[in-house]
Coordinates of C-alpha atoms in Angstrom, one line a residue:
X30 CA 21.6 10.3 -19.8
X31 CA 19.4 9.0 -23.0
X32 CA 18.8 10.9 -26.2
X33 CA 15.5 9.5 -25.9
X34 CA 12.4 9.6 -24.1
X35 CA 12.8 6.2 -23.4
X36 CA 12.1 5.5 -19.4
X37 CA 8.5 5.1 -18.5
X38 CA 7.0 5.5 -14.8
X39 CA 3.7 4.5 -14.5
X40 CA 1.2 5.8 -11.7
X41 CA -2.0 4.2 -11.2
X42 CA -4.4 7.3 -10.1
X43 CA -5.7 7.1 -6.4
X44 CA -5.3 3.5 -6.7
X45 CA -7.1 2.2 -3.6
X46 CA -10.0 4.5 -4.2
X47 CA -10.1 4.2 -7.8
X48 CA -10.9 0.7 -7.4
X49 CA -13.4 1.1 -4.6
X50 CA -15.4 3.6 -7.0
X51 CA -15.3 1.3 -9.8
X52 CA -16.6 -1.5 -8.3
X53 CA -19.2 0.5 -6.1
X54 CA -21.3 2.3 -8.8
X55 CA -23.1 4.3 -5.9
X56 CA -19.6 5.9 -4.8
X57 CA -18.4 6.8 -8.7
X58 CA -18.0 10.9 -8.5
X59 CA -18.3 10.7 -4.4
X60 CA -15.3 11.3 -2.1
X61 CA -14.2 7.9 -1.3
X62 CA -11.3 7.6 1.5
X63 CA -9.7 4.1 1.9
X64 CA -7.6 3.0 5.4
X65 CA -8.0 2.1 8.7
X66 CA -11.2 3.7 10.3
X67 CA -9.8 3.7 14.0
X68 CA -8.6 6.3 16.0
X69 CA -5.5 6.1 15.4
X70 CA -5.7 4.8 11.7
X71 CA -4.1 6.7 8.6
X72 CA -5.5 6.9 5.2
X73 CA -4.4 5.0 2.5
X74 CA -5.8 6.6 -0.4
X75 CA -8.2 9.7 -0.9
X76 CA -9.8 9.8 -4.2
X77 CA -9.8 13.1 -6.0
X78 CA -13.2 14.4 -4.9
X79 CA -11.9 13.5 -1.3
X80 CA -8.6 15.9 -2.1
X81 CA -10.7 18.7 -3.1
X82 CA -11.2 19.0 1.0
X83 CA -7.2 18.5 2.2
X84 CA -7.2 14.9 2.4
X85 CA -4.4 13.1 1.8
X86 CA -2.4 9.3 2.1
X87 CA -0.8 9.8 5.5
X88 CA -3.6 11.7 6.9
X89 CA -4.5 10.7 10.4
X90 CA -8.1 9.5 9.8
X91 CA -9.4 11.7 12.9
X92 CA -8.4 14.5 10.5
X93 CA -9.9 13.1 7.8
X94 CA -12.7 12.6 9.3
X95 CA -13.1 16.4 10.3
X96 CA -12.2 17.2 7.2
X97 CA -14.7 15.6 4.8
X98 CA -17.2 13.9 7.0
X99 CA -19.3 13.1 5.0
X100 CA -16.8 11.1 2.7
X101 CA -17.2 7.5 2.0
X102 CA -14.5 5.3 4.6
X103 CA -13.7 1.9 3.8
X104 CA -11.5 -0.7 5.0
X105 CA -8.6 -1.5 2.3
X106 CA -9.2 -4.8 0.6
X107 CA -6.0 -6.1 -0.5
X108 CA -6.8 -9.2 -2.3
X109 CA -8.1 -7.5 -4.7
X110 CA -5.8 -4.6 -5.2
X111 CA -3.2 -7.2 -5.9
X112 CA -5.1 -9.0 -8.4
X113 CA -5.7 -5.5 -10.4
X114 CA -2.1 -4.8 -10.0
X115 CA -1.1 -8.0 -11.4
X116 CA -3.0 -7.4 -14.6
X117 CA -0.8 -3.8 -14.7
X118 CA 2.2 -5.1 -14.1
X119 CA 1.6 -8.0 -17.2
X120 CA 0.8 -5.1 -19.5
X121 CA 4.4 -4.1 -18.3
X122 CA 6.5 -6.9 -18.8
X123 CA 4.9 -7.2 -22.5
X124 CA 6.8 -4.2 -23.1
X125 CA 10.0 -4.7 -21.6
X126 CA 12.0 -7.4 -19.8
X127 CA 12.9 -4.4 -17.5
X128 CA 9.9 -3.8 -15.5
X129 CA 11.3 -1.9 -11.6
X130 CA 7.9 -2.0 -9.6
X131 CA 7.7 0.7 -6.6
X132 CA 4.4 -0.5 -5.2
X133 CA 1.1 -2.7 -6.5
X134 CA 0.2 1.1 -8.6
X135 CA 3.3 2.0 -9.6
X136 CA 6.5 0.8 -11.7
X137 CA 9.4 1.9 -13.5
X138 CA 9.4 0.5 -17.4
X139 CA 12.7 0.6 -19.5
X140 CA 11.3 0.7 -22.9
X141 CA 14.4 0.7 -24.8
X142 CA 15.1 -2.9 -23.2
X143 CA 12.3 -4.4 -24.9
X144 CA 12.7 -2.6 -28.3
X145 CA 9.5 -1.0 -27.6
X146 CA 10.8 2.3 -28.3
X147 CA 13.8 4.6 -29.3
X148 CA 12.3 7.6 -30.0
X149 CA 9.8 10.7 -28.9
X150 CA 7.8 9.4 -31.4
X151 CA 7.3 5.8 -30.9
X152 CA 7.6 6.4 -26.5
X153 CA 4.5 8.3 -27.1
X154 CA 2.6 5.5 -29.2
X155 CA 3.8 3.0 -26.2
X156 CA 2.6 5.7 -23.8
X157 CA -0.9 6.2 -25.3
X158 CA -1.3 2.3 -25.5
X159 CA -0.3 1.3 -22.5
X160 CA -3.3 4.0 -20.9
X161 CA -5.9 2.5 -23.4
X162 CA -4.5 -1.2 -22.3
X163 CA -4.9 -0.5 -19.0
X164 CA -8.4 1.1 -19.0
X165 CA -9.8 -2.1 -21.2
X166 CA -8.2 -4.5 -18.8
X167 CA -9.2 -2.7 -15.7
X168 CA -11.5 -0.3 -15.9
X169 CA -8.7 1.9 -14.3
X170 CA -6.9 4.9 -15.3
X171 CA -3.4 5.6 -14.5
X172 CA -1.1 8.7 -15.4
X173 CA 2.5 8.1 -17.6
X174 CA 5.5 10.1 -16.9
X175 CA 7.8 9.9 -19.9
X176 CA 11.9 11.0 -20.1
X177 CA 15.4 10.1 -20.7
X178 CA 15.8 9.2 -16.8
X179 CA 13.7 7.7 -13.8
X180 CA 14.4 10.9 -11.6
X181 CA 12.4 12.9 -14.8
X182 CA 10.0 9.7 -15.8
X183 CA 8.5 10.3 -12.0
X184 CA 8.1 14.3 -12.1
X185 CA 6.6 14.0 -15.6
X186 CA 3.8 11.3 -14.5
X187 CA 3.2 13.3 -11.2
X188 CA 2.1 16.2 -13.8
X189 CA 0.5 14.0 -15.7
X190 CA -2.6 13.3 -12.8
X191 CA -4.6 12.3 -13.1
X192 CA -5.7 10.3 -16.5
X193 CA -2.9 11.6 -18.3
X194 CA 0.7 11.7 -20.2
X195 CA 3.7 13.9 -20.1
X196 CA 6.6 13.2 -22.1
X197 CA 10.0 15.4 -21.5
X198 CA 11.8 15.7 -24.3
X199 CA 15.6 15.7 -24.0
X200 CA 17.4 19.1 -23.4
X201 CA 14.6 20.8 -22.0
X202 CA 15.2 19.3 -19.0
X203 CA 17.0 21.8 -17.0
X204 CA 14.5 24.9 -18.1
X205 CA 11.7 22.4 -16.5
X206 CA 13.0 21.7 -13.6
X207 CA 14.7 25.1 -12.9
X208 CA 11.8 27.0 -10.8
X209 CA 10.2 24.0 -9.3
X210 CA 9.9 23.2 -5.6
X211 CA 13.1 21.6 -4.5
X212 CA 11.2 19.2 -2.6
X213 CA 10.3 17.9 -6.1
X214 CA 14.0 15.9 -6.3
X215 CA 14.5 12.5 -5.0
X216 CA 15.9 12.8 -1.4
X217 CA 14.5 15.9 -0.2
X218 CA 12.3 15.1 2.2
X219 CA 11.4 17.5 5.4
X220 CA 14.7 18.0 6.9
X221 CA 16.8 18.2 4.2
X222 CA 14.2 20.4 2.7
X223 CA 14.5 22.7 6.3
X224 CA 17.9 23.4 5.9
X225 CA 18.0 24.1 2.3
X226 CA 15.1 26.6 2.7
X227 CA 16.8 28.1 6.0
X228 CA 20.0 28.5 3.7
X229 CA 17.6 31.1 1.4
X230 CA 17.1 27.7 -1.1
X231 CA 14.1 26.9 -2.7
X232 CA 13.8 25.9 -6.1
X233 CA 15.5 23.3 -8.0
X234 CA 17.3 27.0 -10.0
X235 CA 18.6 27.8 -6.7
X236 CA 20.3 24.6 -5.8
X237 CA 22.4 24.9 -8.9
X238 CA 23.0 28.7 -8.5
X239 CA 24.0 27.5 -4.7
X240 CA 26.9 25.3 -6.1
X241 CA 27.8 21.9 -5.4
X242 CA 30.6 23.2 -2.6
X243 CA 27.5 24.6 -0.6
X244 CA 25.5 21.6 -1.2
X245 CA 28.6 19.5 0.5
X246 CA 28.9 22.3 3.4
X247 CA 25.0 22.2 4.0
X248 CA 24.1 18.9 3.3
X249 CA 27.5 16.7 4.0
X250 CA 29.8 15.0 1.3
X251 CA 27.2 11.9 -0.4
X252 CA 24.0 14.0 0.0
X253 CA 25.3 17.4 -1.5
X254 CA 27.3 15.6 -4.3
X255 CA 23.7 13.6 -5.4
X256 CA 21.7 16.5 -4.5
X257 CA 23.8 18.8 -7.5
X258 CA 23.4 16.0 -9.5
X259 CA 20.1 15.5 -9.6
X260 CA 19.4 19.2 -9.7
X261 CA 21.2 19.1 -13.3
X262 CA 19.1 16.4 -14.3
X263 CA 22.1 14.1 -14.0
X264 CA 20.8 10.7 -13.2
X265 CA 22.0 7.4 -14.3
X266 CA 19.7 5.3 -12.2
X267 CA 19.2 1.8 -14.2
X268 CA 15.9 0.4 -14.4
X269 CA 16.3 -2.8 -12.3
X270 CA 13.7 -6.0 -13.1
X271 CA 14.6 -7.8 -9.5
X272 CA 14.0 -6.0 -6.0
X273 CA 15.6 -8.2 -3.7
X274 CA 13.3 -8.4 -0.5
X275 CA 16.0 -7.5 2.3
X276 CA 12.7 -8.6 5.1
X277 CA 8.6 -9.4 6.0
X278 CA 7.2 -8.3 8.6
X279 CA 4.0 -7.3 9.7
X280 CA 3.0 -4.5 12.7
X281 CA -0.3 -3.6 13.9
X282 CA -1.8 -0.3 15.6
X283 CA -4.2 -0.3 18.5
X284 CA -7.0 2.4 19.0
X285 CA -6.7 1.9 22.9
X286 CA -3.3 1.1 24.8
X287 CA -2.8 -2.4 25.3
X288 CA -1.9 -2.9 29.2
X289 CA -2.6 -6.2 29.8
X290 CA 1.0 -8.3 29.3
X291 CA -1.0 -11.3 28.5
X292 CA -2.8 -9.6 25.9
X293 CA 0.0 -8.3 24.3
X294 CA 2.2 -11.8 24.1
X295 CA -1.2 -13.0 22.2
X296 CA -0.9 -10.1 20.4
X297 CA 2.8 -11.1 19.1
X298 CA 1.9 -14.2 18.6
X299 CA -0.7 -13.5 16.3
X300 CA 1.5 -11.1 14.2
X301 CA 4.2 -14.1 14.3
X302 CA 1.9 -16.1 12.5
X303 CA 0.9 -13.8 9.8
X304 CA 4.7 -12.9 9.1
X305 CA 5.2 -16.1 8.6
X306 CA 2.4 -16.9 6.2
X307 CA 4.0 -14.2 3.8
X308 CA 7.0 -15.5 4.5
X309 CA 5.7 -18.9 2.9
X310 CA 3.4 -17.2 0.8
X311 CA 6.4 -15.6 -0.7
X312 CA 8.3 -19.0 -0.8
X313 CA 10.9 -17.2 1.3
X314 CA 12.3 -18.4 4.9
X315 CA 14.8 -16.1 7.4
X316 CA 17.2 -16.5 9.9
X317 CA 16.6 -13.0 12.2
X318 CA 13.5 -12.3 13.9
X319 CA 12.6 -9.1 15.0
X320 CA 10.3 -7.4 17.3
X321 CA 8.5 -4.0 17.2
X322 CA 7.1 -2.4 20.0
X323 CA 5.9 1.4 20.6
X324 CA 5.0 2.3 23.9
X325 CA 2.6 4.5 25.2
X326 CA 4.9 7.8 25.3
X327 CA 5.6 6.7 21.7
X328 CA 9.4 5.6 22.1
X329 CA 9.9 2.7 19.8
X330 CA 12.3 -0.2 20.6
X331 CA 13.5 -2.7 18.3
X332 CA 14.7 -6.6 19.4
X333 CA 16.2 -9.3 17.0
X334 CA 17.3 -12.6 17.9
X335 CA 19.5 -14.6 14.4
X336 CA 18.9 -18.2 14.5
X337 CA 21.1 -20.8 14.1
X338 CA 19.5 -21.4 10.4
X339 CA 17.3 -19.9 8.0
X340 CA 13.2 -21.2 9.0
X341 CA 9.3 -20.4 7.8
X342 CA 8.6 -22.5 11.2
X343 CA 5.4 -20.3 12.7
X344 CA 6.1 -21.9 16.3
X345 CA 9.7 -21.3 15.7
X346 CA 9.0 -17.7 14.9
X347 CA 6.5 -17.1 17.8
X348 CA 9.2 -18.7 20.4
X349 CA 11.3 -16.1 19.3
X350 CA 9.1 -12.7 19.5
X351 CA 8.1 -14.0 22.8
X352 CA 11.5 -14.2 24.1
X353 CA 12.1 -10.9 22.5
X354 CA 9.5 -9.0 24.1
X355 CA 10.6 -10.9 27.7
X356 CA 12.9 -8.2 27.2
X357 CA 10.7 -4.9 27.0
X358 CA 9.4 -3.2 29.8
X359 CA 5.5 -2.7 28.4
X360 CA 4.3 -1.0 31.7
X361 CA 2.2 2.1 31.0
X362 CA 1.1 0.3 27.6
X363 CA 2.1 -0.5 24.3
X364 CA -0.4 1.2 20.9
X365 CA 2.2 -0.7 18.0
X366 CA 3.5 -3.9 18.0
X367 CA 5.2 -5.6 14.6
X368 CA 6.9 -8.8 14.0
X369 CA 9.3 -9.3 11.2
X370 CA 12.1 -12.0 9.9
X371 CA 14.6 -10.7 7.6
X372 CA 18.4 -12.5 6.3
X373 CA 16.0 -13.8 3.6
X374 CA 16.6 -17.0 1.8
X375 CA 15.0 -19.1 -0.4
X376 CA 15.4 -22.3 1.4
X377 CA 14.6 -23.6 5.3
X378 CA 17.1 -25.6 6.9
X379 CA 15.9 -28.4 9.5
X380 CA 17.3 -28.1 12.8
X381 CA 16.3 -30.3 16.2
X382 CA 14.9 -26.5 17.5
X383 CA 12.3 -26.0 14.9
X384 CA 11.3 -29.9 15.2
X385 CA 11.4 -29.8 19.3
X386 CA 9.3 -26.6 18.7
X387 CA 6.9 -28.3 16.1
X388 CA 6.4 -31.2 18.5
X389 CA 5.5 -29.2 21.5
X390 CA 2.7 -27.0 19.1
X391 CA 1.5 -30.6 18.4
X392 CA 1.6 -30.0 14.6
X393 CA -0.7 -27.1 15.1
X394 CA -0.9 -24.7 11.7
X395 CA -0.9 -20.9 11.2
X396 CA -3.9 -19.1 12.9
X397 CA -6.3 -17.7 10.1
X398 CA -6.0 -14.0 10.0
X399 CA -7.7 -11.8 7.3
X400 CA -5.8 -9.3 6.0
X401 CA -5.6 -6.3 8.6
X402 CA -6.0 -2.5 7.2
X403 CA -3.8 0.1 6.6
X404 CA -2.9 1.5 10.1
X405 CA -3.0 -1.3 12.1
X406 CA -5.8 -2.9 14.2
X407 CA -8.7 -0.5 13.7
X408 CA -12.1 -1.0 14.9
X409 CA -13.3 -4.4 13.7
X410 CA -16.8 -3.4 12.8
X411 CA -19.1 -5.8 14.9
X412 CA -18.7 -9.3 15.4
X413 CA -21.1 -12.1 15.9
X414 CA -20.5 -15.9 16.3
X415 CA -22.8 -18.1 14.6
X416 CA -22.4 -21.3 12.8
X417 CA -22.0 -24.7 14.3
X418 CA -22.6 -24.6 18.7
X419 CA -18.9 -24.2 20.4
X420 CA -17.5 -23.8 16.8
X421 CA -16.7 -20.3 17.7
X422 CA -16.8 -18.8 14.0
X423 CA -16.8 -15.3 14.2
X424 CA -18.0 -12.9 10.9
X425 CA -16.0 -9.5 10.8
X426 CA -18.3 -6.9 9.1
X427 CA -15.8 -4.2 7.3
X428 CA -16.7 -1.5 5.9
X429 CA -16.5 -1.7 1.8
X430 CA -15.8 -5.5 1.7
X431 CA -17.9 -8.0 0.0
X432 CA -21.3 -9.4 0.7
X433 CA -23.8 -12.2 -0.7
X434 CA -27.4 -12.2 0.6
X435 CA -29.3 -15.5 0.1
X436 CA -32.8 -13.4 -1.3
X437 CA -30.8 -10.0 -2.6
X438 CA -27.1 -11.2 -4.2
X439 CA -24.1 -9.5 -4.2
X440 CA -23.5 -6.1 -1.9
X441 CA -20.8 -4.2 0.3
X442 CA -20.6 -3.4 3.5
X443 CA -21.7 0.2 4.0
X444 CA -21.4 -0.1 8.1
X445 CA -22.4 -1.6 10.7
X446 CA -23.2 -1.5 14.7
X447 CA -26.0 -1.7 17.9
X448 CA -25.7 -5.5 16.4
X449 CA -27.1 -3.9 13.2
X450 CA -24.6 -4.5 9.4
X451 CA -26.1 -2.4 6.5
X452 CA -25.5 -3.4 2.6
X453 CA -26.2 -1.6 -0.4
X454 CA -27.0 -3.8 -3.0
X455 CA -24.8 -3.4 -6.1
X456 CA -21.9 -4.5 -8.5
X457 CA -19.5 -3.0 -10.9
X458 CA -22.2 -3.2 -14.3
X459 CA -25.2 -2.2 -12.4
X460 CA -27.4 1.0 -11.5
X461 CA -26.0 2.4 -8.0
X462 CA -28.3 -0.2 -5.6
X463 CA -30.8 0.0 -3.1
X464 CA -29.3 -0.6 0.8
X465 CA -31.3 -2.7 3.1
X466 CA -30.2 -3.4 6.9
X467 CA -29.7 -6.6 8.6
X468 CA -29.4 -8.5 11.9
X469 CA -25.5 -9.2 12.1
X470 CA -26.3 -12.8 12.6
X471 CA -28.7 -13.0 9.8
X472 CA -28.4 -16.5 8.8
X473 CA -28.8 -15.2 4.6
X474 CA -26.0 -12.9 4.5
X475 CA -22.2 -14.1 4.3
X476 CA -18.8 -12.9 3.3
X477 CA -18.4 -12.8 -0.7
X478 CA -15.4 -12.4 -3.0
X479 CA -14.9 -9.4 -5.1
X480 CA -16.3 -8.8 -8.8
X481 CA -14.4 -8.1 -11.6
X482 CA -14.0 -4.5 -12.5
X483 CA -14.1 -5.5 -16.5
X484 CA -16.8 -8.4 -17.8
X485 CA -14.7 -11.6 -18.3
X486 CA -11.6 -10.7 -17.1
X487 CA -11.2 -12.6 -13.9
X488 CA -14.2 -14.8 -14.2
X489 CA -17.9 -13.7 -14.9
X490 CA -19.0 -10.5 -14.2
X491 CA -21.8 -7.7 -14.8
X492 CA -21.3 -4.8 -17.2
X493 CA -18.3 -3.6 -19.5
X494 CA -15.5 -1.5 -19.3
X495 CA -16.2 0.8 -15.9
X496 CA -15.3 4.4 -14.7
X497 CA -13.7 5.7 -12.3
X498 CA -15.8 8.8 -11.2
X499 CA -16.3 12.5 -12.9
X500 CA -12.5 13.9 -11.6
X501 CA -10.6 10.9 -13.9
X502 CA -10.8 13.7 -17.0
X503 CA -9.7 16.4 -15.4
X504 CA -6.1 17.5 -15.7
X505 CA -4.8 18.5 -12.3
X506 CA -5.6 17.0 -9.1
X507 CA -5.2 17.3 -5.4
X508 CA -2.2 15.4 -4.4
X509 CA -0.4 12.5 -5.6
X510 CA -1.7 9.0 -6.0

């Protein structure tokens, strides 16, 4: 363990729905709850107005729905989140070589590594800077968890939310942690958390009054032995700059049961292709494919099939997943499907079945997919096909994306239906905007990519420096995120 306050977690706050509210002035203050809007889709993100009414990521949105209904729902959009998060995680790495991230909100910073700090005094300074850096850059706000180990960095930036800073200063580390929720330590999830609470365990005080032999009867040899540790503050967890990626894969969720076989091999071959496009996006390749499938009664089986070489082939790939699923019974239907390639390399290595494969697609490329929400295949909000005769183009109208409307400008989708799309009028620097309704083939309205949150970063945009909604000042919040 440090002497020194040294380990920074950051947290952006509510991420998703953060940036939703800032770039949508009419939904700033509102309950704003981003995933996938279909029966069986799962929220994403809640922003803190939406927590005040039990909403929370991981929520089945039929819940949600009963539970604030009259909340704000939007479809994730993931381009942009990434593009935000990239301008995070550069504040990061100007701190420290040492930069762990968890997710697109949420990183690990070693501060020490980058001679950014070595004290209480001057992690604080890098603390309060790296909010105001963050907030000037993005418009955002995110919470910073300060301590002499990850395990304590988290807890203190999970007290910090929202819009705030929490540093742990060395030795008092024990006296925190002592009567909190044992559910607070890494590795305690539900079931370990069952049989620690049906042993008369509760608090992080009780684990170490329980002993490290009980742990070990309870819990098993690894798991008891960590679970001590960690319960004494005991971590020595390095901050780690490179996360090897050990797979990509990609899975979808259907609101109705697919029954049709024929359906669901277009179904794989779909996801096939958009595996693959990460896989190249992420200038990776991969020698095992794998298949996903969760039937009807919700038993989920696995197939994988390790070629002979490593390949970011998509006919290749979707040969594969077909002969995969060959081997699943789908009758009585199938609501998930996923494909993925994992022993990951860097490289693709030719081989006469990837070219054989190539020739029989007759050089045909990936199939353009749009990114698909949180939850799988929700409802696609209504289609029409316009454009060119037999071109077949077809416009997807989600709720929350980007608009441009030949006479009005820039909008978002509020919702659409009965072959009607409504669009509120708007954009991060203005006055909330005025929403009109049109045809969904109106030949003046067509998909649009998102503003900047902040004037001149990321090209021209309306306004300054934007908020995130009334709950950002507060100090406690509903949930985590």
């Amino acid at each position: 363990m440090r002497n020194a306050p040294t380990i920074l977690h950051l947290d952006m706050d509510a991420f998703y729905a953060s940036v939703e509210q800032a770039s949508k002035p009419s939904l700033r203050g509102k309950a704003v709850i981003v995933g996938g809007l279909g029966p069986r889709g799962v929220v994403a993100t809640a922003s803190y107005e939406a927590r005040v009414f039990g909403v929370h990521s991981a929520m089945p949105m039929a819940q949600a729905r009963r539970l604030a209904p009259n909340a704000a729902y939007l479809v994730p959009r993931f381009g942009i989140y990434r593009e935000i998060s990239e301008q995070v995680m550069g504040l990061l790495r100007e701190l420290s070589p040492l930069v762990e991230p968890l997710s697109l909100d949420e990183a690990f910073v070693d501060l020490e590594a980058g001679e950014a700090a070595w004290d209480e005094a001057s992690a604080r300074l890098v603390g309060t800077k790296l909010r105001a850096d963050i907030r000037a850059v993005t418009g955002l706000a995110g919470s910073v968890g300060l301590a002499a180990s990850k395990m304590l960095a988290k807890i203190a930036s999970e007290q910090a939310k929202p819009d705030g800073m929490v540093v742990i200063e060395p030795g008092t580390e024990r006296a925190l942690l002592g009567p909190m929720s044992a559910r607070i330590l890494p590795g305690v999830g539900p079931a370990t958390g069952d049989h620690l609470r049906r042993a008369g365990i509760h608090t992080v005080g009780e684990i170490v009054e329980a002993g490290e032999d009980e742990l070990v009867r309870l819990l098993g040899k690894a798991h008891g032995h960590a679970l001590y540790a960690m319960a004494l503050a005991h971590d020595e967890r390095p901050v780690v700059a490179e996360r090897e990626t050990k797979s990509v894969s990609v899975e979808d969720t259907y609101d109705v049961d697919i029954h049709d076989r024929v359906r669901v091999g277009m179904e794989v071959r779909r996801l096939a292709d958009r595996c693959v496009r990460r896989l190249r996006e992420a200038g990776l390749s991969g020698r095992t494919i794998v298949l996903k499938v969760r039937r009807y009664d919700f038993s989920t089986l696995t197939r994988s099939e390790t070629l002979r070489g490593p390949t970011d082939d998509p006919a290749v790939v979707r040969e594969a997943a077909a002969r995969l699923l060959e081997s699943v019974d789908t009758t009585g239907g199938v609501r998930l499907l996923g494909v993925g390639v994992s022993g990951l390399a860097d490289y693709t290595q030719e081989d006469l079945f990837a070219q054989a494969a190539g020739e029989r697609e007759g050089g045909e490329g990936l199939e353009e997919q749009g990114e698909q929400p949180v939850g799988g295949g929700d409802v696609q909000p209504v289609v029409a096909v316009r454009g060119v005769e037999g071109a077949g183009e077809r416009r997807r109208w989600l709720a929350g994306h980007d608009v441009r409307h030949a006479e009005y400008g820039h909008g978002w989708v509020q919702g659409s239906g009965l072959g009607r799309v409504t669009v509120r009028f708007e954009t991060p620097g203005s006055e909330p905007g005025r929403v009109r309704t049109f045809r969904v083939d109106d030949p003046g309205l067509e998909r649009a990519e998102p503003l900047p949150l902040v004037a001149g970063r990321g090209g021209a945009g309306p306004g300054g420096v934007i908020g995130t909604g009334g709950a950002l000042g507060e100090r406690k919040g509903a949930g985590s995120g």
